[in-house]
Coordinates of C-alpha atoms in Angstrom, one line a residue:
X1 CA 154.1 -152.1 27.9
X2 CA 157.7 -151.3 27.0
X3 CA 158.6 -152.7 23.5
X4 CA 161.3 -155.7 22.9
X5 CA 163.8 -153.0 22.1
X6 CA 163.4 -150.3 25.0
X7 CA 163.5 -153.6 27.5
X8 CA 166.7 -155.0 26.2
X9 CA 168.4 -151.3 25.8
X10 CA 167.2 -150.7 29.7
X11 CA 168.5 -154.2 30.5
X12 CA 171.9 -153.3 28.5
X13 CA 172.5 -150.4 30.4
X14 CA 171.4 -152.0 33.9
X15 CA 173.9 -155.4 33.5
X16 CA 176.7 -152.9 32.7
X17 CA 175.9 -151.3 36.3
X18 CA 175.9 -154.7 38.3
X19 CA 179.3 -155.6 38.3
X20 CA 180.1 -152.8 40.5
X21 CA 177.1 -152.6 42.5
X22 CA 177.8 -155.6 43.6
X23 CA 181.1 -154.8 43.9
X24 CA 180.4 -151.9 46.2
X25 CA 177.9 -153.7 48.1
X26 CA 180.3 -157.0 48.6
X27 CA 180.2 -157.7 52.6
X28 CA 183.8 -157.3 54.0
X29 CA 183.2 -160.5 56.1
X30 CA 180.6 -163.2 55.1
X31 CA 178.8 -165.0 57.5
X32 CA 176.1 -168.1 57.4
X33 CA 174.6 -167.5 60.6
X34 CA 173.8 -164.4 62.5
X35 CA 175.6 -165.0 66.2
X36 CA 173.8 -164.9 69.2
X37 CA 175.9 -161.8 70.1
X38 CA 174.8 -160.0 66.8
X39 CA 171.2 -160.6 67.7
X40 CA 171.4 -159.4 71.0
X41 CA 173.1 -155.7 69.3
X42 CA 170.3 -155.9 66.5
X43 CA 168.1 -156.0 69.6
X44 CA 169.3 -153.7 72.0
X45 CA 171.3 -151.9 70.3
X46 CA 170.8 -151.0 66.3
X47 CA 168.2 -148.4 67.3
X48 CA 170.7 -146.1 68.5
X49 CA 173.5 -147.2 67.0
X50 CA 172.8 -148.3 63.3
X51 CA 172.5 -151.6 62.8
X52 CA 175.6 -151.5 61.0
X53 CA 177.3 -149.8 63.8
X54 CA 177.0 -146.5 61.3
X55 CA 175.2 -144.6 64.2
X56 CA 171.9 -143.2 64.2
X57 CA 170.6 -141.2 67.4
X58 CA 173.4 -142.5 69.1
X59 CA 176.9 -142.2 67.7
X60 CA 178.9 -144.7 65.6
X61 CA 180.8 -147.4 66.7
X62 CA 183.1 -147.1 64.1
X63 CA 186.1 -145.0 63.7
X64 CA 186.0 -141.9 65.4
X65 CA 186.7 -140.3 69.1
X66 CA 185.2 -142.1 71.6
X67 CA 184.3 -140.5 75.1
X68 CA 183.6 -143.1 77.5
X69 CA 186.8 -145.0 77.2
X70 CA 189.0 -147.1 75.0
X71 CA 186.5 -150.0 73.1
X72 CA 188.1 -152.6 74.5
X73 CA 185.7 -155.6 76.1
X74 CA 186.4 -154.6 80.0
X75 CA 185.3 -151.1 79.5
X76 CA 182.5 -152.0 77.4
X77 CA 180.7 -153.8 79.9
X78 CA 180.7 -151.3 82.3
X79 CA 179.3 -148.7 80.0
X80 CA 176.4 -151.0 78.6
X81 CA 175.9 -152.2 82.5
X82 CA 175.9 -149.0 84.0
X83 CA 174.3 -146.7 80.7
X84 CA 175.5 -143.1 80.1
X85 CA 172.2 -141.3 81.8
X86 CA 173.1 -137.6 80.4
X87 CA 173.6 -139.3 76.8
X88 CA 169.9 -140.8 77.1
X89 CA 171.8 -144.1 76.6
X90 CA 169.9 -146.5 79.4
X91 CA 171.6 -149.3 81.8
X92 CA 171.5 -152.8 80.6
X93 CA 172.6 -153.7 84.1
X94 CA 168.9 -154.9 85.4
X95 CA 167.6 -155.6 81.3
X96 CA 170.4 -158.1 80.7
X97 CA 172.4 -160.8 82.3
X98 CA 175.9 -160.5 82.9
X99 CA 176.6 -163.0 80.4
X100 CA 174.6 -161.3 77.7
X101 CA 176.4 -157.9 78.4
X102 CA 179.8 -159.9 78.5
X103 CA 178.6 -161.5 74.8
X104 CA 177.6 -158.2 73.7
X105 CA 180.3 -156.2 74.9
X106 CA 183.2 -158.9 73.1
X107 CA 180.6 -158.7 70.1
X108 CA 181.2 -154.5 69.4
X109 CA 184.5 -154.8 70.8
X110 CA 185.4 -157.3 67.8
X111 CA 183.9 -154.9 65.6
X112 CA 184.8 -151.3 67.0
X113 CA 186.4 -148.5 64.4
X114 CA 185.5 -150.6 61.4
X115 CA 185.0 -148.8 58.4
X116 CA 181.4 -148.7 57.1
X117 CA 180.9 -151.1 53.9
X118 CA 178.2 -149.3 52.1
X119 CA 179.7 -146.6 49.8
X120 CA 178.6 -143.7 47.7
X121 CA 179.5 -145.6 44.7
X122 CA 176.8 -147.9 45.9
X123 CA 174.1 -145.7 46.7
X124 CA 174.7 -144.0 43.1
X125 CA 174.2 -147.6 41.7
X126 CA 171.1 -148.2 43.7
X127 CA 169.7 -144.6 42.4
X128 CA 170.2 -145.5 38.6
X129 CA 169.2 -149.2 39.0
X130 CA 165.7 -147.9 40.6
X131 CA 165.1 -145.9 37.6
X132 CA 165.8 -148.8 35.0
X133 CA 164.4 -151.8 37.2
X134 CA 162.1 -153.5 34.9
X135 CA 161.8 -156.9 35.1
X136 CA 161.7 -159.8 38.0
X137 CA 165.7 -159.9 37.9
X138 CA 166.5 -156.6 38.5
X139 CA 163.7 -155.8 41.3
X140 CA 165.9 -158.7 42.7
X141 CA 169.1 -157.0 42.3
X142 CA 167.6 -153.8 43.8
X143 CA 165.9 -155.4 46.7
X144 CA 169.8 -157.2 47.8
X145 CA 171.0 -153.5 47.3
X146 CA 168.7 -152.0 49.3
X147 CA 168.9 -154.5 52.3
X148 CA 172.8 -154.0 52.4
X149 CA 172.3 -150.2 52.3
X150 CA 170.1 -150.9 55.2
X151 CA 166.8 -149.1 53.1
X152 CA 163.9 -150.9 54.3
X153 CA 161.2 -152.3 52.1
X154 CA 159.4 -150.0 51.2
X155 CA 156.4 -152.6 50.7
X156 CA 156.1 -153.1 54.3
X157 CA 155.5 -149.5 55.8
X158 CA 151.6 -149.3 56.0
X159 CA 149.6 -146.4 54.4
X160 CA 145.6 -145.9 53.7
X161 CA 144.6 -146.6 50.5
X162 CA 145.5 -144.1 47.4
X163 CA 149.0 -142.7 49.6
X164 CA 152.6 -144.0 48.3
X165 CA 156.2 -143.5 50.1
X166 CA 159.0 -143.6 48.6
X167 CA 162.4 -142.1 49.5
X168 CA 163.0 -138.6 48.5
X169 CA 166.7 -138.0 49.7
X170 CA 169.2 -140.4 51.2
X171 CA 172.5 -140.0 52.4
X172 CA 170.9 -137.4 55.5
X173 CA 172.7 -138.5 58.7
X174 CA 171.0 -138.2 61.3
X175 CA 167.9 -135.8 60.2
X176 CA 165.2 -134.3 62.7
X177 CA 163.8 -131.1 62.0
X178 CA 162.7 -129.8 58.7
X179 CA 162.3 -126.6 57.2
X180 CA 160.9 -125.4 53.2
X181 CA 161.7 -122.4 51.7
X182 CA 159.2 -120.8 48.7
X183 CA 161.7 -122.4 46.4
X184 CA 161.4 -125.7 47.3
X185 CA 164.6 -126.3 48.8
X186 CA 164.0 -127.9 52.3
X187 CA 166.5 -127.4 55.0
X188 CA 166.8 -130.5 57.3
X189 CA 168.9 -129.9 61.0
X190 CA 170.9 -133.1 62.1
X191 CA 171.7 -134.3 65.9
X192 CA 175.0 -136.1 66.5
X193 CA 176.4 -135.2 62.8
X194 CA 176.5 -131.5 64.2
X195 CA 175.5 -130.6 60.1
X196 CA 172.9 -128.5 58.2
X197 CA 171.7 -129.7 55.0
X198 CA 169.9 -128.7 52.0
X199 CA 168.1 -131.3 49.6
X200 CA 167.8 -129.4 46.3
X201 CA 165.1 -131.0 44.5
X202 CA 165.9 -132.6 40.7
X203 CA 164.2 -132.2 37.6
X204 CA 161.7 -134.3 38.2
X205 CA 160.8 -133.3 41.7
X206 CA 160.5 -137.1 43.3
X207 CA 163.7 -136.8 44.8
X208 CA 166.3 -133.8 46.0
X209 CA 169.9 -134.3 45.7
X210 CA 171.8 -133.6 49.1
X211 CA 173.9 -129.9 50.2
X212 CA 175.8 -129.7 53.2
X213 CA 175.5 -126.3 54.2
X214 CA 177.6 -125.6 57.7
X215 CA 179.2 -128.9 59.5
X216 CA 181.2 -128.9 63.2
X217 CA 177.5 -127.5 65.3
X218 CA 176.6 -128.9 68.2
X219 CA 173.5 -130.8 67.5
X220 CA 171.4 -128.5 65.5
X221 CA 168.2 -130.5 65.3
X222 CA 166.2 -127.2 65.1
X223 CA 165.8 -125.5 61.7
X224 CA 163.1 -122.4 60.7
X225 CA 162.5 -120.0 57.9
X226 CA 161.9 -116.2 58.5
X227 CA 162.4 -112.8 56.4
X228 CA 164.5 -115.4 54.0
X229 CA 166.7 -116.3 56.6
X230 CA 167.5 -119.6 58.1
X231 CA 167.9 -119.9 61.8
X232 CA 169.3 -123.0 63.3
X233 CA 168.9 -123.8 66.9
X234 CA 172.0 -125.4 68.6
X235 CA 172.1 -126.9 72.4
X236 CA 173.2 -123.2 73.2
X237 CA 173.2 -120.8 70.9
X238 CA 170.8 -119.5 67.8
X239 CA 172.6 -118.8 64.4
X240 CA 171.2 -117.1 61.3
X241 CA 172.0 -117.4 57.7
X242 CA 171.3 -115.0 55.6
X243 CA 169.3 -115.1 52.3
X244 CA 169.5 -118.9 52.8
X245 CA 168.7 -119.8 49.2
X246 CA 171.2 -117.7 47.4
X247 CA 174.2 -119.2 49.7
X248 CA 173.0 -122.5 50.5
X249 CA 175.7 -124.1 48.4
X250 CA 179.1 -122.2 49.4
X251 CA 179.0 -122.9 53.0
X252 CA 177.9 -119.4 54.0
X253 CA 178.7 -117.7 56.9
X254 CA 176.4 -117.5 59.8
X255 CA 175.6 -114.4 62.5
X256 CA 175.3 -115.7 66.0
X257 CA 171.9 -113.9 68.1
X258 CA 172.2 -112.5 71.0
X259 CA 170.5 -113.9 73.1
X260 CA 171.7 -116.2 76.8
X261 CA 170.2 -120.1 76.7
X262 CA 171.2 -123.0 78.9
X263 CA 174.0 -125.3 77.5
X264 CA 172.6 -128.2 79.7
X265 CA 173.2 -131.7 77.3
X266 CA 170.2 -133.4 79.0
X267 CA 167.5 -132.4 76.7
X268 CA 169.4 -129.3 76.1
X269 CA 168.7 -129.2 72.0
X270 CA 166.7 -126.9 70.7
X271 CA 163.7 -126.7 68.5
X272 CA 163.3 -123.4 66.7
X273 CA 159.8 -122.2 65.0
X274 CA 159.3 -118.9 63.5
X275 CA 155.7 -118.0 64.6
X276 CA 152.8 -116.0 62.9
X277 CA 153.4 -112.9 65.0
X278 CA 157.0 -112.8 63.6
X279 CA 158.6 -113.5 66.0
X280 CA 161.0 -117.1 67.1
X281 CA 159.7 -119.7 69.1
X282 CA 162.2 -122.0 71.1
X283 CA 161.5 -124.1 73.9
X284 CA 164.1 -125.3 76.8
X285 CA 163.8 -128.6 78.1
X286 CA 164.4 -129.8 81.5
X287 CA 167.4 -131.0 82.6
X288 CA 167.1 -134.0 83.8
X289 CA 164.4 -137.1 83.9
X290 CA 161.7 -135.4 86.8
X291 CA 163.2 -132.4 89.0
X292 CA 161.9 -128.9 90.0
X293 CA 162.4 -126.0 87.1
X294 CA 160.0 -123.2 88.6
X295 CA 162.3 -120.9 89.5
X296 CA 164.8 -122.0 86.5
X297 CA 165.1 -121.3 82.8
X298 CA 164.4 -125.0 82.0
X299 CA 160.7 -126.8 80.9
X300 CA 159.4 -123.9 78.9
X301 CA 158.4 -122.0 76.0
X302 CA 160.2 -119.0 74.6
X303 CA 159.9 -116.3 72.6
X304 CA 161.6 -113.4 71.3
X305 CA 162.4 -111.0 67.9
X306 CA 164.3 -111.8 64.9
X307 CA 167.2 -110.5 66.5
X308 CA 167.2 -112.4 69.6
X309 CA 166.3 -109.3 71.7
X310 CA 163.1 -109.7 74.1
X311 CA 163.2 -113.4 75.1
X312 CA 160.1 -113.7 77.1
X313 CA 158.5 -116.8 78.6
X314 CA 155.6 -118.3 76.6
X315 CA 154.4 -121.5 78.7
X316 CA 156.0 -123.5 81.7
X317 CA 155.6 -126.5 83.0
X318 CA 156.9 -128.7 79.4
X319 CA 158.9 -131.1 79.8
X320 CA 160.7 -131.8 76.7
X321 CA 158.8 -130.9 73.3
X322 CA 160.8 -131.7 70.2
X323 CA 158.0 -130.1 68.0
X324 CA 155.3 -127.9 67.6
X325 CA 153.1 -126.0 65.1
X326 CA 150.8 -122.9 64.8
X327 CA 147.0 -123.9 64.0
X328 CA 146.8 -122.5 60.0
X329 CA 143.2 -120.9 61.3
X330 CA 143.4 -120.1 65.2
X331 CA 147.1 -119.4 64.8
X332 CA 147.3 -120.6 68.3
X333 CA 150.7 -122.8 69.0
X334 CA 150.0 -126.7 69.6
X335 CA 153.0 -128.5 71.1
X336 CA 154.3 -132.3 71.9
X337 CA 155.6 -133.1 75.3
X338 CA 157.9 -136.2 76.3
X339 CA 156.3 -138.0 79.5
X340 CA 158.8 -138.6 82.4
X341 CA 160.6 -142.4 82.6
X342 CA 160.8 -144.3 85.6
X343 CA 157.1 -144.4 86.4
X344 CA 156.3 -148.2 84.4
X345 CA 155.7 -149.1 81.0
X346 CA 152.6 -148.0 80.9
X347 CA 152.3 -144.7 82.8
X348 CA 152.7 -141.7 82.2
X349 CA 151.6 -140.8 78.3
X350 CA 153.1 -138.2 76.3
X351 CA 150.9 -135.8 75.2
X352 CA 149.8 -133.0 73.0
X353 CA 149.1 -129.6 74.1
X354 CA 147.3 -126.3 72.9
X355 CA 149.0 -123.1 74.2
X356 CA 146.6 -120.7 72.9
X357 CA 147.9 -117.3 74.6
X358 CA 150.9 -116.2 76.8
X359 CA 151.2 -117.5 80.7
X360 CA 149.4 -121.0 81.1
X361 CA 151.2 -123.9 82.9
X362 CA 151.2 -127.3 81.8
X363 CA 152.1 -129.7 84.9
X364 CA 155.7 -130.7 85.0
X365 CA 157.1 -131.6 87.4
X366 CA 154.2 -132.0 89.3
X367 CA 151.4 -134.3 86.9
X368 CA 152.3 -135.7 83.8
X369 CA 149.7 -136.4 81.1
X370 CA 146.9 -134.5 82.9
X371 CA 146.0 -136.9 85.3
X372 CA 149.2 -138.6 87.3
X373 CA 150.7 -137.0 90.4
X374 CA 154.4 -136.8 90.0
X375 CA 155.2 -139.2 93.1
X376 CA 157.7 -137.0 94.6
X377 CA 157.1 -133.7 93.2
X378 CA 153.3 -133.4 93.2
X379 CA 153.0 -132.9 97.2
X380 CA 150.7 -129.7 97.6
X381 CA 149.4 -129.6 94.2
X382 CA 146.8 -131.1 92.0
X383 CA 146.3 -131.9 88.8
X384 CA 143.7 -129.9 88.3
X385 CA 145.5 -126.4 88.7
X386 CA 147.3 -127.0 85.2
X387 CA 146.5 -127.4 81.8
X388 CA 145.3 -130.8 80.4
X389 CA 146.4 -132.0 77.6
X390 CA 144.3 -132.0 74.6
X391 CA 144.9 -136.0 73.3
X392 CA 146.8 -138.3 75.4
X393 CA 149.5 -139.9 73.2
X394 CA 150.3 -143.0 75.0
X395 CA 153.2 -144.1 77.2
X396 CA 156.9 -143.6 75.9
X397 CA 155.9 -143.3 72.1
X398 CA 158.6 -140.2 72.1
X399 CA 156.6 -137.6 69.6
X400 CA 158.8 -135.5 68.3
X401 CA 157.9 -133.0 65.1
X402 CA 154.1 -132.0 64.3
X403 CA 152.5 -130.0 61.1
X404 CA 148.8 -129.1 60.0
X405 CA 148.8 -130.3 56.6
X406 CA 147.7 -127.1 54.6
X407 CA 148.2 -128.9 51.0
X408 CA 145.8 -129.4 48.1
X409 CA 147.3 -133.0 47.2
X410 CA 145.4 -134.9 49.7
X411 CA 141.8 -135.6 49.8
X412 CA 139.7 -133.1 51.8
X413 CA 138.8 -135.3 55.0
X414 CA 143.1 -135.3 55.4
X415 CA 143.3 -131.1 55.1
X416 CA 144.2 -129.1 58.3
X417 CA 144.4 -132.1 60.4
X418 CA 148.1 -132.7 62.5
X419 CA 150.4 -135.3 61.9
X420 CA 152.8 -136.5 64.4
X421 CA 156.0 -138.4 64.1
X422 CA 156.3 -140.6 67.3
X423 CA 160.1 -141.3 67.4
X424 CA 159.5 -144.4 69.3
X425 CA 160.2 -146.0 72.6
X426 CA 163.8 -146.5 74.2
X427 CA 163.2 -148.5 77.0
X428 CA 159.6 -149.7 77.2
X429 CA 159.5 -153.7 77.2
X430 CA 157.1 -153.8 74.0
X431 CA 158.5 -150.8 71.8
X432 CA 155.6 -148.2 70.8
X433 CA 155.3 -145.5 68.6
X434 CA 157.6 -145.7 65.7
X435 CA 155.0 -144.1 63.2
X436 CA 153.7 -141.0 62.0
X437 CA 149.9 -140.4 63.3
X438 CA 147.1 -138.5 62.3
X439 CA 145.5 -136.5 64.9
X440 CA 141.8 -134.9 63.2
X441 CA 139.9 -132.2 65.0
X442 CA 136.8 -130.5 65.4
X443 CA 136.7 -127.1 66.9
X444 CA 140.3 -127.6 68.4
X445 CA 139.0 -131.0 69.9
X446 CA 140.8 -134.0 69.0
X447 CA 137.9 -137.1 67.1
X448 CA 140.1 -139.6 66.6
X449 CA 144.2 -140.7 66.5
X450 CA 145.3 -143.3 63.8
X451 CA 148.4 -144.5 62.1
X452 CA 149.0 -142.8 59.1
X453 CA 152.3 -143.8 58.0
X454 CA 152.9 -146.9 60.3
X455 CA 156.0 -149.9 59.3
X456 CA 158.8 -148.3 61.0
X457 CA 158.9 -151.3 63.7
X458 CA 158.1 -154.6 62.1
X459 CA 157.3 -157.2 64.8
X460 CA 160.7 -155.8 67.3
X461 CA 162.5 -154.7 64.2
X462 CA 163.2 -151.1 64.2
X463 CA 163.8 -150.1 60.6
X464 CA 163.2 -146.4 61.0
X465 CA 162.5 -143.5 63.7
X466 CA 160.3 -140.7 62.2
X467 CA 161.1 -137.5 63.8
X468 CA 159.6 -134.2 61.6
X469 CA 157.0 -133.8 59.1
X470 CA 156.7 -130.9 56.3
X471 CA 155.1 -130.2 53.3
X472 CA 156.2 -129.6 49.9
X473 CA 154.7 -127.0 47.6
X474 CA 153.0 -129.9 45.6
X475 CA 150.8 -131.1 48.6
X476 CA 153.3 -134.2 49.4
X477 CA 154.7 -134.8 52.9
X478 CA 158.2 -135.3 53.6
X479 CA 159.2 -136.9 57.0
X480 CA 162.6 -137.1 58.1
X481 CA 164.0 -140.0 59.9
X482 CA 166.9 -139.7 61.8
X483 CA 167.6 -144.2 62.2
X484 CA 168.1 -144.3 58.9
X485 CA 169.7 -141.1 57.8
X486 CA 166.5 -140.4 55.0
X487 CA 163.8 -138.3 54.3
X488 CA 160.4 -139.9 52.8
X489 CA 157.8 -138.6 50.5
X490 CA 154.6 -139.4 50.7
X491 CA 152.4 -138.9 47.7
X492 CA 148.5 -139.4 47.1
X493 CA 147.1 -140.5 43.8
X494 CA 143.4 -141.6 44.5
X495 CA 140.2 -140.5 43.3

C-alpha cells in the first residue's frame, strides 16, 4: 500500500494534468439526449465509419475528399439507399425505411467535414493519468477520458481466467496485418490510411510508442518479414524495404518487385506471408461477391522468390482469405476464407482450410463451406471433388488474420494451438464474430473452437473489429484492431 506521501505527491502531479485533459477532451457541442438520428448512425453506421465519424474500415466523414458526391442530404440518401457494392459498403434501401435513411442522411449531413474533437494532447493526458491513477477519483477521470477517446472498457472484453488485455499502442488508424522483427519492433499495415507503421516498444515493454514509416499507399493491409526486409503488399503491387530496423524511422525508401498482380478494388488487397521455404506467399481474391475465376488470376494462392520472380499458383478455388499461417511443426500453410453474401444469414460459413502441398482446389465458386452448392455456379459439379474445410467457422463472422502461438508465456494446453481474429459481420441481422477464437488441434484435426478474447460487440455495440494476431518475443499476443485504430496485448499471469 502506497504511503500518505507517495499518494498525495501522485495525486499532485495528476490534478495538475486535469485541467487540460479535460480541456482537450471538452465536447464541441453538448447534448442531453442522444437523437434518434444518432442512434440509427451508431447502429448502422459507427462500424465502418467510427462512431465519431473518424473512420474506421470505412473512410471518415469528416474533412477530406469525398468520392461519391458532395455531402449534402439529397445525395446522401441515395448513396446509403443504393450502397457502394465495389467499396463493400451494403444498400440500406431494403434494411431501412425511407424515413430512417432521410433522418440518417440530414443526421451526417449536419455533421459532414467536422473536425475530430479528440486530440493528441488528450491521448498524452490519458497515457500519464493511466500511470498515476490511484484512487476512486482518478479511475473516474480516466474512465470519462477513455469513453471520449472512444477506448472501450477494458473490463468488459472477456478472457479465461489468469489472461489480461490491455492496450499496447494507440493512435494506429486503421491496423490489420501485423508483422515482428527479432528486435521487437512490430510492423503493423493499415487499409484506408494508405500508411505503414512501426510501434517501437518503451522501456518497460507494456506499451510501444507509434512510427510512421511510408504514408500515400494504396491500402497496404499486408505486412511480412524476410532476409531483414519488410515487404508490404498493396492492392497491386509488392514493395520492399530494406534492412527495415535500421531505417524504420526516416521514412526510407522502398524498391518495387517485379512481379504483374490484379489492381481489381473488390477484394483486391493483398495479404503477404513470407513462408518456410523462403519464399513469399500472397493470395488474390476474387473480384466480386460469387462469379467464375478458373481461367483467371483471381481466388488463389501465390507464390514466388524474394524478388518477385517465379509467381506460381499455390491453391485455387479461395475466395477471399485475409490471413494465414504455416503449422510451426508440419510447416504446411492453413488459411481463412470469407464465405459468399447473398445466400441468408445463416448459410454459407467461412471456414478454415489446410493447404498442405501445391495444386489442391478448395470449392469457390462452386460450394462454399464444404457442403453448399453455389446456386448458380455449382451446375455439373459436386462438393465432393474439392477440398473440405478443416473447421467450419460460422456464417459471415469475416476471419481475417490467424497465428499458432509458439510462445513460452502461456500455459501448455494454449501452445501451438491457432487463434483467429473474426473481424465480424457486416450485414447479418444478429452481428457475429467480433472476437479472437481459439481453434486447438490434434493431429491437424480441429477438438474444439472457443472465444478466447471475446467483448468486441457488447449486446449490438461494436466497440472493436479484431483483424491480426502476433506474438511478442515475451510470449504475449498482440491483436490489431482496425475499428478502433489500436493494437492490444494480451498477457498471462496464472499459475
Amino acid at each position: 500500500m502506497k504511503s500518505p506521501a507517495l499518494r498525495s505527491a501522485a495525486w499532485g502531479s495528476l490534478s495538475a494534468l486535469l485541467p487540460a485533459l479535460f480541456a482537450a477532451l471538452a465536447p464541441a457541442h453538448a447534448a442531453d439526449t442522444v437523437s434518434s438520428a444518432e442512434q440509427l448512425y451508431q447502429t448502422h453506421c459507427a462500424a465502418c465509419h467510427g462512431s465519431a465519424m473518424q473512420g474506421a474500415i470505412g473512410p471518415t466523414l469528416g474533412a477530406h475528399k469525398w468520392l461519391h458526391g458532395a455531402p449534402t442530404k439529397a445525395n446522401l440518401v441515395k448513396v446509403i439507399t443504393r450502397g457502394v457494392p465495389e467499396k463493400d459498403m451494403p444498400s440500406w434501401g431494403n434494411t431501412l425505411s425511407a424515413a430512417q435513411i432521410d433522418q440518417l442522411a440530414g443526421y451526417i449531413a449536419n455533421n459532414a467535414n467536422q473536425p475530430a474533437t479528440a486530440s493528441k494532447a488528450a491521448s498524452a493526458a490519458v497515457t500519464t493519468m493511466a500511470a498515476a491513477a490511484s484512487t476512486p477519483a482518478t479511475a473516474a477521470a480516466l474512465a470519462a477520458a477513455r469513453a471520449q477517446q472512444n477506448i472501450p472498457d477494458l473490463n468488459g472484453f472477456k478472457l479465461p481466467k489468469g489472461f489480461h488485455i490491455s492496450v499496447y499502442a494507440d493512435q494506429v488508424a486503421a491496423a490489420r496485418s501485423m508483422v515482428v522483427s527479432d528486435s521487437g519492433i512490430v510492423y503493423v499495415g493499415s487499409r484506408k490510411a494508405g500508411k505503414v507503421y512501426a510501434l517501437v516498444p518503451r522501456a518497460d515493454k507494456q506499451q510501444a510508442d507509434v512510427v510512421t514509416v511510408a504514408e500515400g499507399l494504396e491500402n497496404p493491409i499486408g505486412v511480412t518479414l524476410l532476409n531483414g526486409a519488410l515487404y508490404v503488399g498493396e492492392i497491386s503491387r509488392v514493395i520492399r524495404f530494406d534492412q527495415i530496423d535500421q531505417h524504420y524511422a526516416s521514412k526510407p525508401a522502398y524498391s518495387v518487385l517485379k512481379v504483374k498482380l490484379p489492381n481489381d478494388k473488390w477484394h483486391g488487397e493483398k495479404v503477404i506471408k513470407a513462408g518456410p521455404d523462403g519464399k513469399l506467399y500472397i493470395p488474390v481474391g476474387a473480384p466480386c461477391n460469387v462469379c467464375e475465376t478458373e481461367d483467371t488470376q483471381h481466388a488463389k494462392i501465390y507464390r514466388m522468390n524474394a524478388d518477385g520472380s517465379g509467381l506460381e499458383e499455390y491453391a485455387r478455388g479461395v475466395r477471399n482469405t485475409v490471413g494465414f499461417a504455416f503449422h510451426p511443426t508440419t510447416h504446411a500453410l492453413w488459411f481463412t476464407d470469407n464465405g459468399r453474401d447473398e445466400m441468408g444469414d445463416n448459410t454459407p460459413s467461412c471456414e478454415l482450410n489446410i493447404a498442405a502441398k501445391p495444386g489442391l482446389h478448395f470449392g469457390f465458386p462452386y460450394c462454399h463451406g464444404g457442403v453448399v452448392p453455389d446456386p448458380d455456379f455449382s451446375h455439373g459439379r459436386s462438393c465432393e471433388e474439392f477440398e473440405p474445410p478443416v473447421a467450419k467457422l460460422g456464417p459471415h463472422v469475416a476471419p481475417l488474420g490467424m497465428t499458432f502461438y509458439t510462445g513460452s508465456q502461456f500455459p501448455a494446453a494454449y501452445r501451438n494451438q491457432a487463434y483467429i481474429a473474426e473481424h465480424g459481420s457486416w450485414n447479418r441481422t444478429t452481428k457475429s464474430g467480433y472476437s479472437v477464437r481459439l481453434i486447438t488441434l490434434y493431429n491437424s484435426k480441429v477438438v474444439t473452437d472457443t472465444a478466447f478474447v471475446d467483448g468486441f460487440l457488447r449486446g449490438e455495440e461494436v466497440v472493436g473489429r479484431p483483424v491480426d494476431v502476433a506474438t511478442l518475443a515475451d510470449g504475449s499476443m498482440l491483436i490489431s484492431d482496425d475499428y478502433g485504430g489500436r493494437i492490444y496485448r494480451v498477457t498471462y499471469d496464472g499459475k
